[in-house]
Amino acid sequence: MPTFKTVRGMRDLLLEESQKLNGLVEKARKIGELYGYMEVVTPIVEPYELLSVKSGDEIRSRMFVFEDLGHRKVALRPEFTSSIARLVSTDLKNEPKPLRILSVGSVYRYDEPQRGRYREFWQSNFELMGSNRPESDAEMILLTDKFLKELGLRDYVFKIGHVGILREVLTSEKVKEKTQDAVLLRMDKKEYAEALELIESKNCREVIQGLIGLSIDSVPQILNEIKEQVKIYEKALRATENMEEVWRLVTESGCKEVIVDAGFARGLEYYTGIIFEVYIPELDIALGGGGRYDKLIEVFGGKPTPAVGVAHGLDRIGLALQMQNITIKSKRKIRVVIIPVMEELKGEALKISQSLRGEGIPTEFEVMGRKVGRALEDADRRKADYAIIVGERELKEKSVVFRDLAKREQTVIKIRDLPKKISGSEKIES
Ligand code: AMP
């Protein structure tokens, strides 16, 4: 037999990494609870058509696509938004709005593997359906801010833009939707010259070039400059005012590090309004991103429903925390090992371990049949907290030897007193 490795771009997450991921998932769920989001679990495999119709060429070309045994063309989800939009246009279509939906799980993209870029990665994804008001856009940024702040991350910056500004200018200048998609995709990849080449009208090219070229640190100034550039395009002007209002709402709510980038675009085709990403200076890739998509639910046959969402890249957030030397604190239960001194006491020892588990105490039984000394060494190595040694003499007194592995101290204790002794000593561990 050959020796097997993981498929390229896929990772095993061993104890420390899986604990870290679970810590992030726990925190994301806490944020969901704080902001009133209900969690849903959707399938990893979805119809290809659903995932591809509005996702944009970039994501389309990176999907894991295959035919199932029933000859259906399916794909592994590259993101959550399409699945949630499917739900809201079908099973949840009559639910009162607003609908706040949280999903956490793995997503799949055939990206080139490198630091912070994997083919299977984790996201916590928040969608807010039914409101077209700027306070719902602001909520996405504010909950992301809260999430990162609670984790202890420093120096992160939100970058916001508005697809509506760019699309309205292009539409007014009669640039077809397909070409608009291609222009925004190039801009997303920062291939600005290639993006501009796709625009035939000189006038339009100059306006878009002007927006891309704007680089002013002061947000109020840059907003004025954008307004100046797009003043003849009524709807683009409205879009700029909308961005201004979202910026004002989030900064007034205490989220200070928000910059505006007029040339910022995102490859996903379903965006219609505000778009944003969040970064830290140490890492040149986004930790999360989102935006408004007011037409997707209609495209899926649902009632017209404005919507906005954000996806947090949990692997990258984990990486960012590591770069800033921040550990995720999580509660962990005390771990106990139970060791019978001899073969004949196995049954009694098992009975004790079952009753401890019945009290909710994680208990590992010595299944290797080792002598006490060797079993204790192993318990030490695996960082257990206590060992319970079941010996004949103590058992006659309905007692066992209770050993604190860290302190290397032991006492004889009544079996009935074990749960009280062990529980209540939960530790906080990084
Ligand atoms: P997107 O839907 O592309 O905006 O992705 C949302 C977030 O997922 C990004 O901001 C990243 O943090 C994360 N992400 C995207 N692609 C990858 C990848 N290949 N590996 C790890 N994280 C990713």
Short mmCIF file of C-alpha atoms and ligand atoms in Angstrom, two decimals:
data_model
loop_
_atom_site.label_atom_id
_atom_site.label_comp_id
_atom_site.label_asym_id
_atom_site.label_seq_id
_atom_site.Cartn_x
_atom_site.Cartn_y
_atom_site.Cartn_z
CA MET A 1 0.00 0.00 0.00
CA PRO A 2 1.22 3.54 -0.64
CA THR A 3 1.49 5.91 2.33
CA PHE A 4 -1.26 8.47 2.14
CA LYS A 5 -1.00 12.23 2.54
CA THR A 6 -3.72 14.86 2.65
CA VAL A 7 -4.83 16.17 -0.72
CA ARG A 8 -2.93 19.33 -1.72
CA GLY A 9 -4.34 22.41 0.00
CA MET A 10 -6.20 20.33 2.63
CA ARG A 11 -5.04 20.21 6.24
CA ASP A 12 -5.38 18.02 9.29
CA LEU A 13 -6.02 20.20 12.31
CA LEU A 14 -4.43 18.46 15.29
CA LEU A 15 -5.26 19.09 18.93
CA GLU A 16 -3.92 22.62 19.36
CA GLU A 17 -5.17 23.81 16.00
CA SER A 18 -8.57 22.22 16.35
CA GLN A 19 -8.91 23.75 19.83
CA LYS A 20 -8.00 27.13 18.37
CA LEU A 21 -10.57 26.74 15.61
CA ASN A 22 -13.20 25.65 18.12
CA GLY A 23 -12.39 28.69 20.25
CA LEU A 24 -13.00 30.94 17.23
CA VAL A 25 -16.22 29.13 16.37
CA GLU A 26 -17.40 29.49 19.97
CA LYS A 27 -16.66 33.22 19.89
CA ALA A 28 -18.43 33.67 16.52
CA ARG A 29 -21.52 31.93 17.98
CA LYS A 30 -21.38 34.24 20.98
CA ILE A 31 -21.37 37.23 18.63
CA GLY A 32 -24.34 35.69 16.79
CA GLU A 33 -26.20 35.43 20.07
CA LEU A 34 -25.32 39.00 21.06
CA TYR A 35 -26.67 40.39 17.79
CA GLY A 36 -29.74 38.14 17.54
CA TYR A 37 -28.67 35.74 14.77
CA MET A 38 -30.19 32.28 14.43
CA GLU A 39 -27.82 29.56 13.35
CA VAL A 40 -28.61 27.32 10.39
CA VAL A 41 -26.67 24.36 9.01
CA THR A 42 -26.78 23.98 5.24
CA PRO A 43 -25.22 21.25 3.06
CA ILE A 44 -21.60 21.36 1.93
CA VAL A 45 -22.70 20.01 -1.45
CA GLU A 46 -25.07 22.23 -3.42
CA PRO A 47 -26.25 22.36 -7.06
CA TYR A 48 -23.49 23.82 -9.23
CA GLU A 49 -25.99 26.21 -10.80
CA LEU A 50 -26.96 27.71 -7.43
CA LEU A 51 -23.35 28.36 -6.45
CA SER A 52 -22.21 29.60 -9.84
CA VAL A 53 -24.98 31.79 -11.18
CA LYS A 54 -23.97 35.02 -9.47
CA SER A 55 -20.68 34.17 -7.81
CA GLY A 56 -18.44 35.68 -10.48
CA ASP A 57 -15.72 34.17 -12.69
CA GLU A 58 -13.07 34.17 -9.99
CA ILE A 59 -15.01 31.88 -7.64
CA ARG A 60 -16.65 29.94 -10.49
CA SER A 61 -13.26 28.91 -11.82
CA ARG A 62 -12.12 27.75 -8.38
CA MET A 63 -15.02 25.55 -7.37
CA PHE A 64 -14.72 21.83 -6.69
CA VAL A 65 -17.29 20.62 -9.22
CA PHE A 66 -18.33 17.04 -9.90
CA GLU A 67 -21.18 14.89 -11.09
CA ASP A 68 -22.84 12.76 -8.42
CA LEU A 69 -23.93 9.17 -9.08
CA GLY A 70 -27.35 10.47 -10.14
CA HIS A 71 -25.65 12.58 -12.88
CA ARG A 72 -26.39 15.85 -11.09
CA LYS A 73 -23.77 18.57 -11.49
CA VAL A 74 -22.90 19.57 -7.96
CA ALA A 75 -20.14 21.50 -6.19
CA LEU A 76 -18.63 21.98 -2.74
CA ARG A 77 -19.78 25.34 -1.38
CA PRO A 78 -17.17 28.08 -1.93
CA GLU A 79 -19.13 30.41 0.41
CA PHE A 80 -22.39 30.49 2.37
CA THR A 81 -24.36 33.34 0.85
CA SER A 82 -25.89 31.37 -2.04
CA SER A 83 -27.14 28.64 0.31
CA ILE A 84 -28.72 31.19 2.65
CA ALA A 85 -30.30 33.06 -0.27
CA ARG A 86 -31.68 29.70 -1.48
CA LEU A 87 -33.24 29.12 1.94
CA VAL A 88 -34.71 32.61 2.12
CA SER A 89 -36.21 32.28 -1.36
CA THR A 90 -37.78 28.88 -0.51
CA ASP A 91 -38.36 27.41 2.97
CA LEU A 92 -37.95 30.69 4.85
CA LYS A 93 -39.76 32.86 2.30
CA ASN A 94 -42.68 33.63 4.60
CA GLU A 95 -40.61 34.32 7.68
CA PRO A 96 -41.06 37.85 9.00
CA LYS A 97 -38.21 40.20 8.22
CA PRO A 98 -35.62 41.09 9.24
CA LEU A 99 -34.07 37.65 9.26
CA ARG A 100 -30.67 37.33 10.86
CA ILE A 101 -28.89 34.11 9.96
CA LEU A 102 -25.54 32.73 11.12
CA SER A 103 -23.64 29.80 9.59
CA VAL A 104 -20.30 28.38 10.62
CA GLY A 105 -18.42 25.73 8.71
CA SER A 106 -15.90 24.79 6.07
CA VAL A 107 -15.90 26.16 2.54
CA TYR A 108 -13.87 25.03 -0.48
CA ARG A 109 -11.96 26.90 -3.16
CA TYR A 110 -9.25 25.66 -5.49
CA ASP A 111 -6.92 28.52 -4.53
CA GLU A 112 -3.13 28.24 -4.83
CA PRO A 113 -2.07 27.02 -1.36
CA GLN A 114 0.14 29.42 0.61
CA ARG A 115 0.16 31.05 4.01
CA GLY A 116 -3.44 32.01 4.85
CA ARG A 117 -4.76 30.49 1.64
CA TYR A 118 -6.11 26.97 1.73
CA ARG A 119 -8.47 24.86 -0.33
CA GLU A 120 -10.58 23.99 2.67
CA PHE A 121 -11.04 26.79 5.17
CA TRP A 122 -13.50 27.93 7.79
CA GLN A 123 -15.85 30.86 7.87
CA SER A 124 -18.37 32.34 10.24
CA ASN A 125 -20.98 33.94 8.05
CA PHE A 126 -23.66 36.44 9.01
CA GLU A 127 -26.54 37.46 6.73
CA LEU A 128 -29.18 40.10 7.45
CA MET A 129 -32.21 39.82 5.16
CA GLY A 130 -35.05 42.24 4.57
CA SER A 131 -33.57 45.67 5.24
CA ASN A 132 -32.07 48.07 2.72
CA ARG A 133 -31.22 50.65 5.36
CA PRO A 134 -27.66 51.75 6.11
CA GLU A 135 -27.97 50.66 9.72
CA SER A 136 -28.05 47.05 8.53
CA ASP A 137 -24.83 47.59 6.51
CA ALA A 138 -23.37 49.20 9.63
CA GLU A 139 -24.37 46.15 11.69
CA MET A 140 -22.12 43.90 9.58
CA ILE A 141 -19.08 46.09 10.24
CA LEU A 142 -19.95 46.59 13.90
CA LEU A 143 -20.39 42.90 14.63
CA THR A 144 -17.13 42.13 12.86
CA ASP A 145 -15.45 44.85 14.92
CA LYS A 146 -16.89 43.35 18.11
CA PHE A 147 -15.75 39.86 17.10
CA LEU A 148 -12.16 40.95 16.44
CA LYS A 149 -12.06 43.20 19.50
CA GLU A 150 -13.29 40.39 21.78
CA LEU A 151 -10.57 38.14 20.41
CA GLY A 152 -8.04 40.80 21.37
CA LEU A 153 -6.85 41.58 17.84
CA ARG A 154 -5.20 45.00 17.42
CA ASP A 155 -4.67 47.50 14.61
CA TYR A 156 -7.22 46.11 12.20
CA VAL A 157 -8.62 48.42 9.57
CA PHE A 158 -11.87 48.25 7.62
CA LYS A 159 -11.79 49.29 4.00
CA ILE A 160 -15.14 50.21 2.49
CA GLY A 161 -16.22 50.84 -1.07
CA HIS A 162 -19.50 50.83 -2.97
CA VAL A 163 -20.27 48.67 -5.99
CA GLY A 164 -23.26 50.93 -6.69
CA ILE A 165 -21.01 53.91 -7.43
CA LEU A 166 -18.98 52.01 -10.01
CA ARG A 167 -21.95 50.16 -11.54
CA GLU A 168 -24.10 53.30 -11.82
CA VAL A 169 -21.36 55.17 -13.66
CA LEU A 170 -20.84 52.20 -15.99
CA THR A 171 -24.59 51.70 -16.54
CA SER A 172 -25.14 55.40 -17.30
CA GLU A 173 -22.39 55.11 -19.90
CA LYS A 174 -24.15 52.06 -21.44
CA VAL A 175 -21.50 49.52 -20.45
CA LYS A 176 -23.13 46.06 -20.62
CA GLU A 177 -23.56 44.04 -17.43
CA LYS A 178 -21.14 41.31 -18.53
CA THR A 179 -18.47 43.91 -19.25
CA GLN A 180 -19.18 45.56 -15.90
CA ASP A 181 -18.62 42.19 -14.19
CA ALA A 182 -15.29 41.82 -16.01
CA VAL A 183 -14.23 45.39 -15.11
CA LEU A 184 -15.02 44.86 -11.40
CA LEU A 185 -13.25 41.51 -11.38
CA ARG A 186 -10.07 43.11 -12.81
CA MET A 187 -10.33 45.95 -10.30
CA ASP A 188 -10.73 43.41 -7.48
CA LYS A 189 -7.43 41.89 -8.60
CA LYS A 190 -5.91 45.37 -8.75
CA GLU A 191 -5.37 44.95 -12.51
CA TYR A 192 -6.50 48.53 -13.08
CA ALA A 193 -5.00 49.05 -16.56
CA GLU A 194 -6.69 45.86 -17.82
CA ALA A 195 -9.97 46.96 -16.21
CA LEU A 196 -9.87 50.36 -17.93
CA GLU A 197 -9.07 48.79 -21.30
CA LEU A 198 -12.44 47.03 -21.22
CA ILE A 199 -14.31 50.37 -21.14
CA GLU A 200 -14.89 51.79 -24.59
CA SER A 201 -16.25 55.23 -23.71
CA LYS A 202 -13.40 57.67 -23.08
CA ASN A 203 -15.54 59.74 -20.75
CA CYS A 204 -16.49 56.75 -18.63
CA ARG A 205 -12.90 55.49 -18.58
CA GLU A 206 -11.74 58.82 -17.22
CA VAL A 207 -14.31 58.86 -14.44
CA ILE A 208 -13.46 55.30 -13.33
CA GLN A 209 -9.74 56.09 -13.60
CA GLY A 210 -10.34 59.18 -11.47
CA LEU A 211 -12.05 57.08 -8.80
CA ILE A 212 -9.28 54.47 -8.82
CA GLY A 213 -6.65 57.18 -8.54
CA LEU A 214 -8.19 58.88 -5.51
CA SER A 215 -5.91 58.47 -2.56
CA ILE A 216 -6.66 60.83 0.29
CA ASP A 217 -6.35 59.83 3.93
CA SER A 218 -9.20 61.96 5.23
CA VAL A 219 -12.51 60.15 4.72
CA PRO A 220 -14.69 63.32 4.54
CA GLN A 221 -12.34 64.73 1.92
CA ILE A 222 -12.32 61.57 -0.18
CA LEU A 223 -16.13 61.38 0.00
CA ASN A 224 -16.35 64.97 -1.28
CA GLU A 225 -13.92 64.14 -4.05
CA ILE A 226 -15.95 61.09 -5.12
CA LYS A 227 -19.11 63.23 -5.15
CA GLU A 228 -17.33 65.75 -7.34
CA GLN A 229 -16.19 63.07 -9.77
CA VAL A 230 -19.61 61.42 -10.15
CA LYS A 231 -21.79 64.54 -9.83
CA ILE A 232 -23.39 64.13 -13.26
CA TYR A 233 -24.49 60.57 -12.44
CA GLU A 234 -27.50 60.96 -10.16
CA LYS A 235 -27.62 57.35 -8.92
CA ALA A 236 -23.87 57.14 -8.36
CA LEU A 237 -24.15 60.28 -6.26
CA ARG A 238 -26.92 58.64 -4.17
CA ALA A 239 -24.67 55.58 -3.75
CA THR A 240 -21.86 57.82 -2.48
CA GLU A 241 -24.22 59.41 0.03
CA ASN A 242 -25.25 55.92 1.13
CA MET A 243 -21.59 55.01 1.71
CA GLU A 244 -21.11 58.25 3.61
CA GLU A 245 -24.01 57.43 5.89
CA VAL A 246 -22.72 53.91 6.62
CA TRP A 247 -19.28 55.34 7.36
CA ARG A 248 -20.80 57.91 9.70
CA LEU A 249 -22.92 55.32 11.50
CA VAL A 250 -20.01 52.95 12.15
CA THR A 251 -17.55 55.63 13.21
CA GLU A 252 -20.10 57.25 15.51
CA SER A 253 -20.70 53.82 17.05
CA GLY A 254 -17.07 53.58 18.08
CA CYS A 255 -15.46 51.78 15.15
CA LYS A 256 -12.73 54.25 14.30
CA GLU A 257 -10.46 52.56 11.78
CA VAL A 258 -12.54 52.76 8.63
CA ILE A 259 -11.05 53.97 5.38
CA VAL A 260 -12.83 54.60 2.10
CA ASP A 261 -11.41 53.36 -1.19
CA ALA A 262 -13.32 54.50 -4.29
CA GLY A 263 -11.53 52.00 -6.53
CA PHE A 264 -12.27 49.03 -4.26
CA ALA A 265 -14.23 46.28 -6.02
CA ARG A 266 -15.03 42.68 -5.21
CA GLY A 267 -15.21 39.81 -7.68
CA LEU A 268 -18.52 38.41 -6.45
CA GLU A 269 -21.15 39.45 -8.99
CA TYR A 270 -24.09 39.57 -6.62
CA TYR A 271 -22.96 42.68 -4.75
CA THR A 272 -25.07 45.78 -5.37
CA GLY A 273 -24.09 48.28 -2.65
CA ILE A 274 -21.60 48.71 0.17
CA ILE A 275 -18.66 46.32 0.15
CA PHE A 276 -15.96 46.03 2.77
CA GLU A 277 -12.97 44.04 3.95
CA VAL A 278 -10.93 44.02 7.15
CA TYR A 279 -7.13 43.76 7.40
CA ILE A 280 -4.25 43.94 9.83
CA PRO A 281 -1.01 45.62 8.71
CA GLU A 282 1.07 42.46 9.30
CA LEU A 283 -0.96 40.40 6.86
CA ASP A 284 -1.60 41.44 3.32
CA ILE A 285 -4.78 39.37 2.93
CA ALA A 286 -8.31 40.09 4.13
CA LEU A 287 -9.50 38.56 7.41
CA GLY A 288 -13.11 38.99 6.42
CA GLY A 289 -15.30 40.70 3.90
CA GLY A 290 -18.84 41.30 2.89
CA GLY A 291 -21.34 43.57 1.28
CA ARG A 292 -24.87 44.28 0.18
CA TYR A 293 -26.65 42.14 -2.37
CA ASP A 294 -30.21 43.30 -3.00
CA LYS A 295 -31.06 41.18 -6.06
CA LEU A 296 -29.85 37.65 -5.31
CA ILE A 297 -32.99 36.33 -3.64
CA GLU A 298 -35.04 37.44 -6.66
CA VAL A 299 -32.58 35.70 -8.98
CA PHE A 300 -33.30 32.52 -7.01
CA GLY A 301 -37.05 32.99 -7.54
CA GLY A 302 -37.82 34.55 -4.16
CA LYS A 303 -39.60 37.79 -3.33
CA PRO A 304 -37.44 40.90 -3.82
CA THR A 305 -35.49 41.02 -0.56
CA PRO A 306 -32.67 43.44 0.19
CA ALA A 307 -29.80 41.76 2.03
CA VAL A 308 -26.34 42.31 3.40
CA GLY A 309 -23.77 39.88 4.78
CA VAL A 310 -20.25 39.25 5.98
CA ALA A 311 -17.93 36.24 6.04
CA HIS A 312 -15.05 35.98 8.49
CA GLY A 313 -12.08 33.84 7.47
CA LEU A 314 -11.48 31.95 10.73
CA ASP A 315 -8.16 30.40 9.63
CA ARG A 316 -6.79 33.81 8.75
CA ILE A 317 -8.09 35.38 11.95
CA GLY A 318 -6.28 32.56 13.80
CA LEU A 319 -3.13 33.41 11.87
CA ALA A 320 -3.51 37.12 12.63
CA LEU A 321 -3.89 36.37 16.36
CA GLN A 322 -0.77 34.25 16.24
CA MET A 323 1.15 37.06 14.50
CA GLN A 324 0.14 39.40 17.31
CA ASN A 325 1.03 36.77 19.93
CA ILE A 326 -2.54 36.52 21.17
CA THR A 327 -3.83 33.21 22.50
CA ILE A 328 -7.50 32.35 22.59
CA LYS A 329 -8.61 31.63 26.10
CA SER A 330 -11.13 28.88 26.48
CA LYS A 331 -12.54 27.02 29.42
CA ARG A 332 -11.41 23.47 29.66
CA LYS A 333 -12.57 20.69 31.85
CA ILE A 334 -10.35 18.90 34.30
CA ARG A 335 -9.08 15.61 32.88
CA VAL A 336 -8.78 12.52 35.01
CA VAL A 337 -7.12 9.18 34.29
CA ILE A 338 -8.09 6.06 36.15
CA ILE A 339 -5.64 3.24 36.69
CA PRO A 340 -6.41 -0.16 38.25
CA VAL A 341 -3.42 -1.51 40.17
CA MET A 342 -4.08 -5.04 38.99
CA GLU A 343 -6.05 -7.03 36.49
CA GLU A 344 -8.72 -8.17 39.00
CA LEU A 345 -9.70 -4.57 39.82
CA LYS A 346 -10.52 -3.60 36.21
CA GLY A 347 -14.26 -4.01 36.75
CA GLU A 348 -14.35 -1.86 39.89
CA ALA A 349 -12.19 0.80 38.23
CA LEU A 350 -14.45 0.87 35.17
CA LYS A 351 -17.46 1.28 37.44
CA ILE A 352 -15.83 4.31 39.11
CA SER A 353 -14.96 5.86 35.74
CA GLN A 354 -18.54 5.43 34.50
CA SER A 355 -19.91 7.13 37.60
CA LEU A 356 -17.45 10.04 37.18
CA ARG A 357 -18.53 10.46 33.54
CA GLY A 358 -22.09 10.37 34.81
CA GLU A 359 -21.16 13.49 36.81
CA GLY A 360 -19.80 15.10 33.63
CA ILE A 361 -16.13 14.61 34.53
CA PRO A 362 -13.93 13.63 31.53
CA THR A 363 -12.30 10.38 32.57
CA GLU A 364 -9.79 8.32 30.58
CA PHE A 365 -9.44 4.68 31.47
CA GLU A 366 -6.05 2.94 31.38
CA VAL A 367 -6.69 0.60 28.46
CA MET A 368 -3.08 -0.45 27.84
CA GLY A 369 -2.83 -2.67 30.93
CA ARG A 370 0.35 -0.87 32.04
CA LYS A 371 1.86 -0.84 35.49
CA VAL A 372 0.90 2.19 37.62
CA GLY A 373 4.27 3.94 37.18
CA ARG A 374 4.17 3.75 33.39
CA ALA A 375 0.52 4.78 33.25
CA LEU A 376 1.29 7.82 35.44
CA GLU A 377 4.19 8.85 33.20
CA ASP A 378 1.83 8.70 30.24
CA ALA A 379 -0.84 10.72 32.07
CA ASP A 380 1.81 13.37 32.79
CA ARG A 381 2.88 13.44 29.17
CA ARG A 382 -0.71 13.94 28.06
CA LYS A 383 -1.22 16.74 30.59
CA ALA A 384 -4.01 15.11 32.60
CA ASP A 385 -4.80 16.83 35.90
CA TYR A 386 -5.51 13.96 38.28
CA ALA A 387 -4.93 10.22 38.43
CA ILE A 388 -7.17 7.88 40.37
CA ILE A 389 -5.35 4.72 41.34
CA VAL A 390 -7.65 1.83 42.25
CA GLY A 391 -5.92 -0.53 44.69
CA GLU A 392 -7.18 -3.47 46.72
CA ARG A 393 -6.42 -2.08 50.18
CA GLU A 394 -8.13 1.28 49.58
CA LEU A 395 -11.07 -0.33 47.83
CA LYS A 396 -11.89 -2.28 50.99
CA GLU A 397 -12.44 1.11 52.64
CA LYS A 398 -14.50 2.29 49.60
CA SER A 399 -11.58 4.61 48.80
CA VAL A 400 -8.98 5.19 46.06
CA VAL A 401 -5.65 6.97 45.76
CA PHE A 402 -6.15 10.45 44.34
CA ARG A 403 -3.04 11.98 42.78
CA ASP A 404 -2.60 15.60 41.72
CA LEU A 405 -0.28 15.18 38.73
CA ALA A 406 1.01 18.74 38.63
CA LYS A 407 1.79 18.94 42.35
CA ARG A 408 2.96 15.31 42.52
CA GLU A 409 0.97 14.83 45.73
CA GLN A 410 -1.44 12.05 46.59
CA THR A 411 -4.04 11.28 49.23
CA VAL A 412 -6.51 8.52 49.93
CA ILE A 413 -10.06 9.66 49.36
CA LYS A 414 -13.54 8.10 49.57
CA ILE A 415 -14.99 7.20 46.17
CA ARG A 416 -18.20 9.09 46.93
CA ASP A 417 -16.19 12.27 47.54
CA LEU A 418 -14.42 12.17 44.14
CA PRO A 419 -16.91 14.27 42.10
CA LYS A 420 -16.91 17.06 44.70
CA LYS A 421 -13.12 17.04 44.86
CA ILE A 422 -12.69 17.15 41.07
CA SER A 423 -15.50 19.34 39.84
CA GLY A 424 -15.54 23.03 40.51
CA SER A 425 -11.85 23.17 39.63
CA GLU A 426 -12.34 24.10 35.94
CA LYS A 427 -9.35 25.90 34.57
CA ILE A 428 -8.94 28.63 32.03
CA GLU A 429 -6.40 27.56 29.50
CA SER A 430 -5.00 29.17 26.42
P1 AMP B 1 -14.70 36.17 0.35
O1 AMP B 1 -16.03 35.51 0.23
O2 AMP B 1 -13.79 35.89 -0.78
O3 AMP B 1 -14.78 37.60 0.71
O4 AMP B 1 -14.03 35.47 1.61
C1 AMP B 1 -14.33 35.83 2.92
C2 AMP B 1 -13.14 35.58 3.79
O5 AMP B 1 -12.76 34.21 3.71
C3 AMP B 1 -11.89 36.32 3.32
O6 AMP B 1 -11.87 37.63 3.81
C4 AMP B 1 -10.79 35.47 3.93
O7 AMP B 1 -10.58 35.82 5.27
C5 AMP B 1 -11.35 34.09 3.85
N1 AMP B 1 -10.78 33.36 2.71
C6 AMP B 1 -11.06 33.49 1.40
N2 AMP B 1 -10.35 32.62 0.66
C7 AMP B 1 -9.59 31.91 1.52
C8 AMP B 1 -8.65 30.83 1.38
N3 AMP B 1 -8.36 30.29 0.21
N4 AMP B 1 -8.06 30.35 2.51
C9 AMP B 1 -8.35 30.86 3.73
N5 AMP B 1 -9.23 31.85 3.92
C10 AMP B 1 -9.86 32.38 2.84
#
